C-alpha cells in the first residue's frame, strides 16, 4: 500500500525558529538527515518519491474562472500559520509501518541538533476505480 507522508510546518505551537535563521551547519545536518531517510527507504524498497517544497511566499492558489480561465492568486496568505514543507510517497506493508516512518521523519534535527518533532500527516494513496466503471 502506498502512503503519502506530509511534513507540515506550523509557526503556531513550535519552539524553534524558521529555517532561514538556522546556521549553515544546522541546515546541513537537517538536509543530511533527510538524505539518510531517503537512502534507508530506498534500501528497504519503500521509497517512491520525496520532495521538499518552496515556502508559502512561492505558492500560488489557482481556481477556474469564467470559461475555465485560470485565476491565480498568491497564497497561502501571510496570516496562515501552517504550510506544507515537503512530502514522501512510500510503499510499505502496513499502516503501522507508515506511522513508524512518519515518527522517525518527525525527529529531523533542528537548531542545536534537537529533534524538531514536526507533525507528519499520513494519508493512504487511493487506487483508481476498476476500469469497468
Tab-separated table of N, CA and C in Angstrom:
chain	number	residue	atom	x	y	z
A	1	UNK	N	0.850	-1.181	0.000
A	1	UNK	CA	0.000	0.000	0.000
A	1	UNK	C	0.889	1.234	0.000
A	2	UNK	N	0.494	2.227	-0.768
A	2	UNK	CA	1.239	3.478	-0.796
A	2	UNK	C	0.624	4.475	0.188
A	3	UNK	N	1.529	5.261	0.787
A	3	UNK	CA	1.131	6.307	1.724
A	3	UNK	C	1.866	7.585	1.370
A	4	UNK	N	1.195	8.708	1.574
A	4	UNK	CA	1.838	9.998	1.439
A	4	UNK	C	2.059	10.540	2.838
A	5	UNK	N	3.308	10.880	3.116
A	5	UNK	CA	3.688	11.455	4.401
A	5	UNK	C	3.939	12.938	4.160
A	6	UNK	N	3.148	13.782	4.784
A	6	UNK	CA	3.210	15.227	4.553
A	6	UNK	C	3.865	15.921	5.737
A	7	UNK	N	4.936	16.641	5.458
A	7	UNK	CA	5.628	17.388	6.507
A	7	UNK	C	5.028	18.780	6.576
A	8	UNK	N	4.366	19.046	7.674
A	8	UNK	CA	3.740	20.346	7.895
A	8	UNK	C	4.664	21.225	8.718
A	9	UNK	N	4.727	22.482	8.380
A	9	UNK	CA	5.392	23.444	9.248
A	9	UNK	C	4.320	24.329	9.833
A	10	UNK	N	4.352	24.501	11.125
A	10	UNK	CA	3.382	25.350	11.799
A	10	UNK	C	4.122	26.391	12.620
A	11	UNK	N	3.907	27.655	12.310
A	11	UNK	CA	4.508	28.732	13.098
A	11	UNK	C	3.884	28.780	14.489
A	12	UNK	N	2.650	28.296	14.588
A	12	UNK	CA	1.976	28.263	15.896
A	12	UNK	C	2.354	26.971	16.601
A	13	UNK	N	2.732	27.077	17.835
A	13	UNK	CA	2.986	25.891	18.637
A	13	UNK	C	4.357	25.265	18.446
A	14	UNK	N	5.256	25.881	17.662
A	14	UNK	CA	6.601	25.335	17.538
A	14	UNK	C	7.523	26.063	18.504
A	15	UNK	N	8.564	25.368	18.902
A	15	UNK	CA	9.514	26.006	19.807
A	15	UNK	C	10.877	26.166	19.137
A	16	UNK	N	10.884	26.305	17.817
A	16	UNK	CA	12.128	26.525	17.091
A	16	UNK	C	11.902	27.609	16.035
A	17	UNK	N	12.957	28.325	15.687
A	17	UNK	CA	12.830	29.400	14.705
A	17	UNK	C	12.753	28.853	13.280
A	18	UNK	N	12.316	29.677	12.346
A	18	UNK	CA	12.214	29.246	10.946
A	18	UNK	C	13.602	28.928	10.400
A	19	UNK	N	13.653	28.057	9.415
A	19	UNK	CA	14.914	27.526	8.901
A	19	UNK	C	15.824	28.615	8.328
A	20	UNK	N	15.257	29.728	7.909
A	20	UNK	CA	16.099	30.795	7.362
A	20	UNK	C	16.941	31.487	8.431
A	21	UNK	N	16.737	31.142	9.707
A	21	UNK	CA	17.543	31.715	10.790
A	21	UNK	C	18.553	30.705	11.348
A	22	UNK	N	18.543	29.463	10.852
A	22	UNK	CA	19.454	28.436	11.337
A	22	UNK	C	20.858	28.688	10.808
A	23	UNK	N	21.851	28.137	11.495
A	23	UNK	CA	23.221	28.213	10.996
A	23	UNK	C	23.368	27.279	9.798
A	24	UNK	N	24.427	27.478	9.021
A	24	UNK	CA	24.675	26.601	7.871
A	24	UNK	C	24.851	25.151	8.318
A	25	UNK	N	25.529	24.948	9.437
A	25	UNK	CA	25.720	23.584	9.937
A	25	UNK	C	24.397	22.933	10.335
A	26	UNK	N	23.490	23.719	10.915
A	26	UNK	CA	22.182	23.178	11.302
A	26	UNK	C	21.367	22.806	10.066
A	27	UNK	N	21.418	23.637	9.037
A	27	UNK	CA	20.708	23.333	7.788
A	27	UNK	C	21.317	22.096	7.139
A	28	UNK	N	22.646	22.011	7.107
A	28	UNK	CA	23.321	20.840	6.518
A	28	UNK	C	22.933	19.559	7.263
A	29	UNK	N	22.886	19.615	8.586
A	29	UNK	CA	22.520	18.435	9.378
A	29	UNK	C	21.082	18.008	9.080
A	30	UNK	N	20.198	18.983	8.935
A	30	UNK	CA	18.795	18.697	8.626
A	30	UNK	C	18.685	18.026	7.251
A	31	UNK	N	19.358	18.593	6.268
A	31	UNK	CA	19.308	18.036	4.909
A	31	UNK	C	19.970	16.657	4.866
A	32	UNK	N	21.066	16.484	5.591
A	32	UNK	CA	21.727	15.171	5.641
A	32	UNK	C	20.796	14.116	6.231
A	33	UNK	N	20.054	14.492	7.272
A	33	UNK	CA	19.091	13.570	7.877
A	33	UNK	C	18.064	13.133	6.834
A	34	UNK	N	17.540	14.095	6.072
A	34	UNK	CA	16.546	13.769	5.046
A	34	UNK	C	17.145	12.845	3.985
A	35	UNK	N	18.399	13.088	3.610
A	35	UNK	CA	19.074	12.206	2.652
A	35	UNK	C	19.223	10.794	3.191
A	36	UNK	N	19.545	10.677	4.489
A	36	UNK	CA	19.655	9.362	5.120
A	36	UNK	C	18.309	8.654	5.155
A	37	UNK	N	17.244	9.395	5.454
A	37	UNK	CA	15.896	8.811	5.448
A	37	UNK	C	15.601	8.249	4.062
A	38	UNK	N	15.849	9.041	3.030
A	38	UNK	CA	15.560	8.597	1.664
A	38	UNK	C	16.409	7.384	1.277
A	39	UNK	N	17.692	7.365	1.682
A	39	UNK	CA	18.561	6.228	1.375
A	39	UNK	C	18.063	4.952	2.058
A	40	UNK	N	17.639	5.063	3.321
A	40	UNK	CA	17.117	3.895	4.040
A	40	UNK	C	15.811	3.402	3.426
A	41	UNK	N	14.944	4.341	3.032
A	41	UNK	CA	13.690	3.945	2.385
A	41	UNK	C	13.971	3.246	1.056
A	42	UNK	N	14.941	3.752	0.306
A	42	UNK	CA	15.312	3.140	-0.974
A	42	UNK	C	15.862	1.739	-0.748
A	43	UNK	N	16.767	1.587	0.218
A	43	UNK	CA	17.355	0.278	0.508
A	43	UNK	C	16.298	-0.732	0.947
A	44	UNK	N	15.263	-0.263	1.628
A	44	UNK	CA	14.188	-1.149	2.100
A	44	UNK	C	13.138	-1.413	1.021
A	45	UNK	N	13.273	-0.754	-0.130
A	45	UNK	CA	12.285	-0.931	-1.197
A	45	UNK	C	10.988	-0.188	-0.935
A	46	UNK	N	10.997	0.784	-0.023
A	46	UNK	CA	9.778	1.511	0.344
A	46	UNK	C	9.689	2.896	-0.286
A	47	UNK	N	10.770	3.404	-0.839
A	47	UNK	CA	10.799	4.775	-1.373
A	47	UNK	C	10.126	4.824	-2.739
A	48	UNK	N	9.213	5.755	-2.910
A	48	UNK	CA	8.601	6.016	-4.209
A	48	UNK	C	9.014	7.409	-4.684
A	49	UNK	N	8.836	8.420	-3.836
A	49	UNK	CA	9.212	9.793	-4.177
A	49	UNK	C	9.271	10.609	-2.890
A	50	UNK	N	10.055	11.668	-2.922
A	50	UNK	CA	10.122	12.609	-1.804
A	50	UNK	C	10.629	13.931	-2.345
A	51	UNK	N	10.046	15.029	-1.883
A	51	UNK	CA	10.457	16.356	-2.334
A	51	UNK	C	10.234	17.354	-1.219
A	52	UNK	N	11.150	18.288	-1.106
A	52	UNK	CA	10.917	19.465	-0.284
A	52	UNK	C	10.176	20.478	-1.150
A	53	UNK	N	9.383	21.309	-0.540
A	53	UNK	CA	8.581	22.275	-1.292
A	53	UNK	C	8.994	23.703	-0.959
A	54	UNK	N	8.805	24.595	-1.918
A	54	UNK	CA	9.061	26.010	-1.682
A	54	UNK	C	8.112	26.539	-0.625
A	55	UNK	N	8.510	27.622	0.006
A	55	UNK	CA	7.707	28.209	1.071
A	55	UNK	C	6.438	28.862	0.561
A	56	UNK	N	5.599	29.297	1.488
A	56	UNK	CA	4.307	29.867	1.106
A	56	UNK	C	4.439	31.122	0.244
A	57	UNK	N	5.553	31.845	0.351
A	57	UNK	CA	5.729	33.034	-0.479
A	57	UNK	C	5.882	32.667	-1.952
A	58	UNK	N	6.193	31.405	-2.256
A	58	UNK	CA	6.334	30.962	-3.636
A	58	UNK	C	5.092	30.233	-4.148
A	59	UNK	N	4.170	29.919	-3.266
A	59	UNK	CA	2.982	29.151	-3.642
A	59	UNK	C	1.943	30.048	-4.313
A	60	UNK	N	1.123	29.445	-5.115
A	60	UNK	CA	0.012	30.137	-5.775
A	60	UNK	C	-1.249	29.301	-5.598
A	61	UNK	N	-2.364	29.983	-5.490
A	61	UNK	CA	-3.662	29.322	-5.437
A	61	UNK	C	-4.325	29.564	-6.784
A	62	UNK	N	-4.821	28.493	-7.394
A	62	UNK	CA	-5.412	28.580	-8.727
A	62	UNK	C	-6.846	28.079	-8.672
A	63	UNK	N	-7.735	28.860	-9.266
A	63	UNK	CA	-9.148	28.473	-9.407
A	63	UNK	C	-9.535	28.691	-10.865
A	64	UNK	N	-10.528	27.963	-11.287
A	64	UNK	CA	-11.058	28.182	-12.634
A	64	UNK	C	-11.997	29.376	-12.589
A	65	UNK	N	-11.773	30.324	-13.490
A	65	UNK	CA	-12.646	31.487	-13.610
A	65	UNK	C	-13.642	31.273	-14.738
A	66	UNK	N	-14.192	32.358	-15.245
A	66	UNK	CA	-15.147	32.283	-16.345
A	66	UNK	C	-14.547	31.535	-17.532
A	67	UNK	N	-15.287	30.582	-18.041
A	67	UNK	CA	-14.844	29.811	-19.192
A	67	UNK	C	-13.634	28.938	-18.914
A	68	UNK	N	-13.333	28.705	-17.656
A	68	UNK	CA	-12.208	27.851	-17.304
A	68	UNK	C	-10.870	28.574	-17.291
A	69	UNK	N	-10.868	29.890	-17.494
A	69	UNK	CA	-9.627	30.655	-17.465
A	69	UNK	C	-9.043	30.622	-16.055
A	70	UNK	N	-7.742	30.327	-15.926
A	70	UNK	CA	-7.150	30.269	-14.586
A	70	UNK	C	-7.142	31.636	-13.900
A	71	UNK	N	-7.539	31.643	-12.649
A	71	UNK	CA	-7.427	32.821	-11.802
A	71	UNK	C	-6.376	32.463	-10.758
A	72	UNK	N	-5.255	33.164	-10.783
A	72	UNK	CA	-4.112	32.847	-9.937
A	72	UNK	C	-3.935	33.941	-8.889
A	73	UNK	N	-3.844	33.527	-7.645
A	73	UNK	CA	-3.585	34.474	-6.562
A	73	UNK	C	-2.409	33.958	-5.744
A	74	UNK	N	-1.739	34.869	-5.046
A	74	UNK	CA	-0.681	34.451	-4.145
A	74	UNK	C	-1.305	33.702	-2.983
A	75	UNK	N	-0.536	32.868	-2.393
A	75	UNK	CA	-1.057	32.169	-1.237
A	75	UNK	C	-0.187	31.018	-0.880
A	76	UNK	N	-0.385	30.418	0.257
A	76	UNK	CA	-1.305	30.866	1.293
A	76	UNK	C	-0.916	32.247	1.811
A	77	UNK	N	-1.833	32.873	2.450
A	77	UNK	CA	-1.629	34.251	2.873
A	77	UNK	C	-0.743	34.339	4.103
A	78	UNK	N	-0.189	35.502	4.324
A	78	UNK	CA	0.769	35.701	5.412
A	78	UNK	C	0.206	35.302	6.769
A	79	UNK	N	-1.089	35.472	6.964
A	79	UNK	CA	-1.662	35.127	8.263
A	79	UNK	C	-1.823	33.620	8.455
A	80	UNK	N	-1.565	32.839	7.407
A	80	UNK	CA	-1.618	31.391	7.521
A	80	UNK	C	-0.492	30.927	8.429
A	81	UNK	N	-0.814	30.119	9.390
A	81	UNK	CA	0.170	29.670	10.369
A	81	UNK	C	0.818	28.341	9.988
A	82	UNK	N	0.250	27.628	9.028
A	82	UNK	CA	0.775	26.324	8.648
A	82	UNK	C	0.967	26.254	7.144
A	83	UNK	N	1.986	25.490	6.719
A	83	UNK	CA	2.159	25.239	5.294
A	83	UNK	C	2.848	23.900	5.098
A	84	UNK	N	2.694	23.355	3.916
A	84	UNK	CA	3.283	22.077	3.554
A	84	UNK	C	4.740	22.302	3.177
A	85	UNK	N	5.671	21.669	3.899
A	85	UNK	CA	7.102	21.873	3.676
A	85	UNK	C	7.717	20.801	2.785
A	86	UNK	N	7.106	19.631	2.711
A	86	UNK	CA	7.636	18.553	1.886
A	86	UNK	C	6.782	17.316	2.020
A	87	UNK	N	7.141	16.300	1.232
A	87	UNK	CA	6.363	15.066	1.266
A	87	UNK	C	7.223	13.871	0.885
A	88	UNK	N	6.768	12.707	1.276
A	88	UNK	CA	7.297	11.424	0.846
A	88	UNK	C	6.113	10.603	0.365
A	89	UNK	N	6.324	9.818	-0.655
A	89	UNK	CA	5.388	8.757	-1.009
A	89	UNK	C	6.155	7.467	-0.786
A	90	UNK	N	5.608	6.629	0.064
A	90	UNK	CA	6.254	5.372	0.413
A	90	UNK	C	5.312	4.225	0.077
A	91	UNK	N	5.887	3.081	-0.182
A	91	UNK	CA	5.126	1.871	-0.454
A	91	UNK	C	5.538	0.864	0.602
A	92	UNK	N	4.675	0.671	1.591
A	92	UNK	CA	5.045	-0.199	2.704
A	92	UNK	C	3.929	-1.180	3.019
A	93	UNK	N	4.259	-2.132	3.864
A	93	UNK	CA	3.386	-3.277	4.136
A	93	UNK	C	2.130	-2.966	4.930
A	94	UNK	N	2.178	-1.920	5.772
A	94	UNK	CA	1.051	-1.716	6.677
A	94	UNK	C	0.926	-0.253	7.084
A	95	UNK	N	-0.254	0.124	7.563
A	95	UNK	CA	-0.410	1.478	8.102
A	95	UNK	C	0.526	1.721	9.292
A	96	UNK	N	0.790	0.683	10.074
A	96	UNK	CA	1.679	0.832	11.226
A	96	UNK	C	3.092	1.201	10.768
A	97	UNK	N	3.550	0.600	9.670
A	97	UNK	CA	4.882	0.922	9.146
A	97	UNK	C	4.918	2.379	8.671
A	98	UNK	N	3.861	2.839	8.014
A	98	UNK	CA	3.805	4.237	7.574
A	98	UNK	C	3.887	5.181	8.770
A	99	UNK	N	3.233	4.822	9.864
A	99	UNK	CA	3.281	5.628	11.089
A	99	UNK	C	4.693	5.610	11.681
A	100	UNK	N	5.358	4.444	11.673
A	100	UNK	CA	6.740	4.372	12.153
A	100	UNK	C	7.654	5.294	11.348
A	101	UNK	N	7.500	5.273	10.026
A	101	UNK	CA	8.319	6.129	9.165
A	101	UNK	C	8.053	7.602	9.464
A	102	UNK	N	6.786	7.967	9.605
A	102	UNK	CA	6.426	9.355	9.902
A	102	UNK	C	7.022	9.792	11.235
A	103	UNK	N	6.979	8.924	12.214
A	103	UNK	CA	7.533	9.242	13.530
A	103	UNK	C	9.032	9.501	13.435
A	104	UNK	N	9.738	8.676	12.676
A	104	UNK	CA	11.176	8.870	12.512
A	104	UNK	C	11.471	10.183	11.776
A	105	UNK	N	10.745	10.458	10.716
A	105	UNK	CA	10.949	11.692	9.960
A	105	UNK	C	10.716	12.903	10.856
A	106	UNK	N	9.772	12.807	11.750
A	106	UNK	CA	9.462	13.903	12.669
A	106	UNK	C	10.653	14.294	13.539
A	107	UNK	N	11.603	13.379	13.707
A	107	UNK	CA	12.755	13.650	14.569
A	107	UNK	C	13.882	14.382	13.847
A	108	UNK	N	13.642	14.875	12.646
A	108	UNK	CA	14.684	15.608	11.908
A	108	UNK	C	15.295	16.677	12.806
A	109	UNK	N	16.627	16.828	12.740
A	109	UNK	CA	17.272	17.789	13.629
A	109	UNK	C	17.019	19.229	13.218
A	110	UNK	N	16.958	20.066	14.213
A	110	UNK	CA	16.817	21.499	14.007
A	110	UNK	C	17.931	22.236	14.719
A	111	UNK	N	17.669	23.454	15.174
A	111	UNK	CA	18.697	24.234	15.863
A	111	UNK	C	19.286	23.472	17.045
A	112	UNK	N	20.613	23.504	17.111
A	112	UNK	CA	21.297	22.816	18.201
A	112	UNK	C	21.239	21.302	18.097
A	113	UNK	N	20.756	20.769	16.961
A	113	UNK	CA	20.650	19.322	16.779
A	113	UNK	C	19.450	18.693	17.455
A	114	UNK	N	18.621	19.510	18.111
A	114	UNK	CA	17.439	18.970	18.797
A	114	UNK	C	16.400	18.506	17.775
A	115	UNK	N	15.716	17.389	18.035
A	115	UNK	CA	14.653	16.929	17.130
A	115	UNK	C	13.543	17.978	17.032
A	116	UNK	N	13.077	18.201	15.801
A	116	UNK	CA	12.010	19.186	15.588
A	116	UNK	C	10.654	18.669	16.043
A	117	UNK	N	10.434	17.364	15.931
A	117	UNK	CA	9.134	16.757	16.240
A	117	UNK	C	8.006	17.457	15.487
A	118	UNK	N	8.283	17.752	14.212
A	118	UNK	CA	7.266	18.379	13.358
A	118	UNK	C	6.154	17.384	13.075
A	119	UNK	N	4.928	17.867	12.931
A	119	UNK	CA	3.839	16.943	12.597
A	119	UNK	C	3.999	16.410	11.174
A	120	UNK	N	3.802	15.116	11.031
A	120	UNK	CA	3.834	14.457	9.727
A	120	UNK	C	2.476	13.786	9.541
A	121	UNK	N	1.732	14.244	8.548
A	121	UNK	CA	0.437	13.618	8.252
A	121	UNK	C	0.668	12.347	7.445
A	122	UNK	N	-0.120	11.314	7.705
A	122	UNK	CA	-0.041	10.049	6.983
A	122	UNK	C	-1.363	9.835	6.256
A	123	UNK	N	-1.299	9.767	4.928
A	123	UNK	CA	-2.501	9.570	4.103
A	123	UNK	C	-2.319	8.358	3.211
A	124	UNK	N	-3.256	7.413	3.205
A	124	UNK	CA	-3.193	6.347	2.210
A	124	UNK	C	-3.393	6.956	0.824
A	125	UNK	N	-2.646	6.431	-0.148
A	125	UNK	CA	-2.834	6.847	-1.539
A	125	UNK	C	-3.859	5.889	-2.127
A	126	UNK	N	-4.969	6.435	-2.552
A	126	UNK	CA	-6.078	5.606	-3.024
A	126	UNK	C	-5.828	5.118	-4.449
A	127	UNK	N	-6.291	3.931	-4.739
A	127	UNK	CA	-6.187	3.378	-6.079
A	127	UNK	C	-7.323	3.901	-6.943
A	128	UNK	N	-7.112	3.847	-8.235
A	128	UNK	CA	-8.158	4.251	-9.170
A	128	UNK	C	-9.265	3.197	-9.167
A	129	UNK	N	-10.491	3.600	-9.509
A	129	UNK	CA	-11.558	2.604	-9.589
A	129	UNK	C	-11.305	1.610	-10.726
A	130	UNK	N	-11.963	0.488	-10.640
A	130	UNK	CA	-11.817	-0.533	-11.675
A	130	UNK	C	-12.193	0.042	-13.035
A	131	UNK	N	-11.560	-0.452	-14.086
A	131	UNK	CA	-11.781	0.063	-15.449
A	131	UNK	C	-13.219	-0.154	-15.913
A	132	UNK	N	-13.932	-1.108	-15.325
A	132	UNK	CA	-15.298	-1.389	-15.756
A	132	UNK	C	-16.254	-0.241	-15.481
A	133	UNK	N	-15.900	0.658	-14.565
A	133	UNK	CA	-16.813	1.734	-14.191
A	133	UNK	C	-16.925	2.717	-15.270
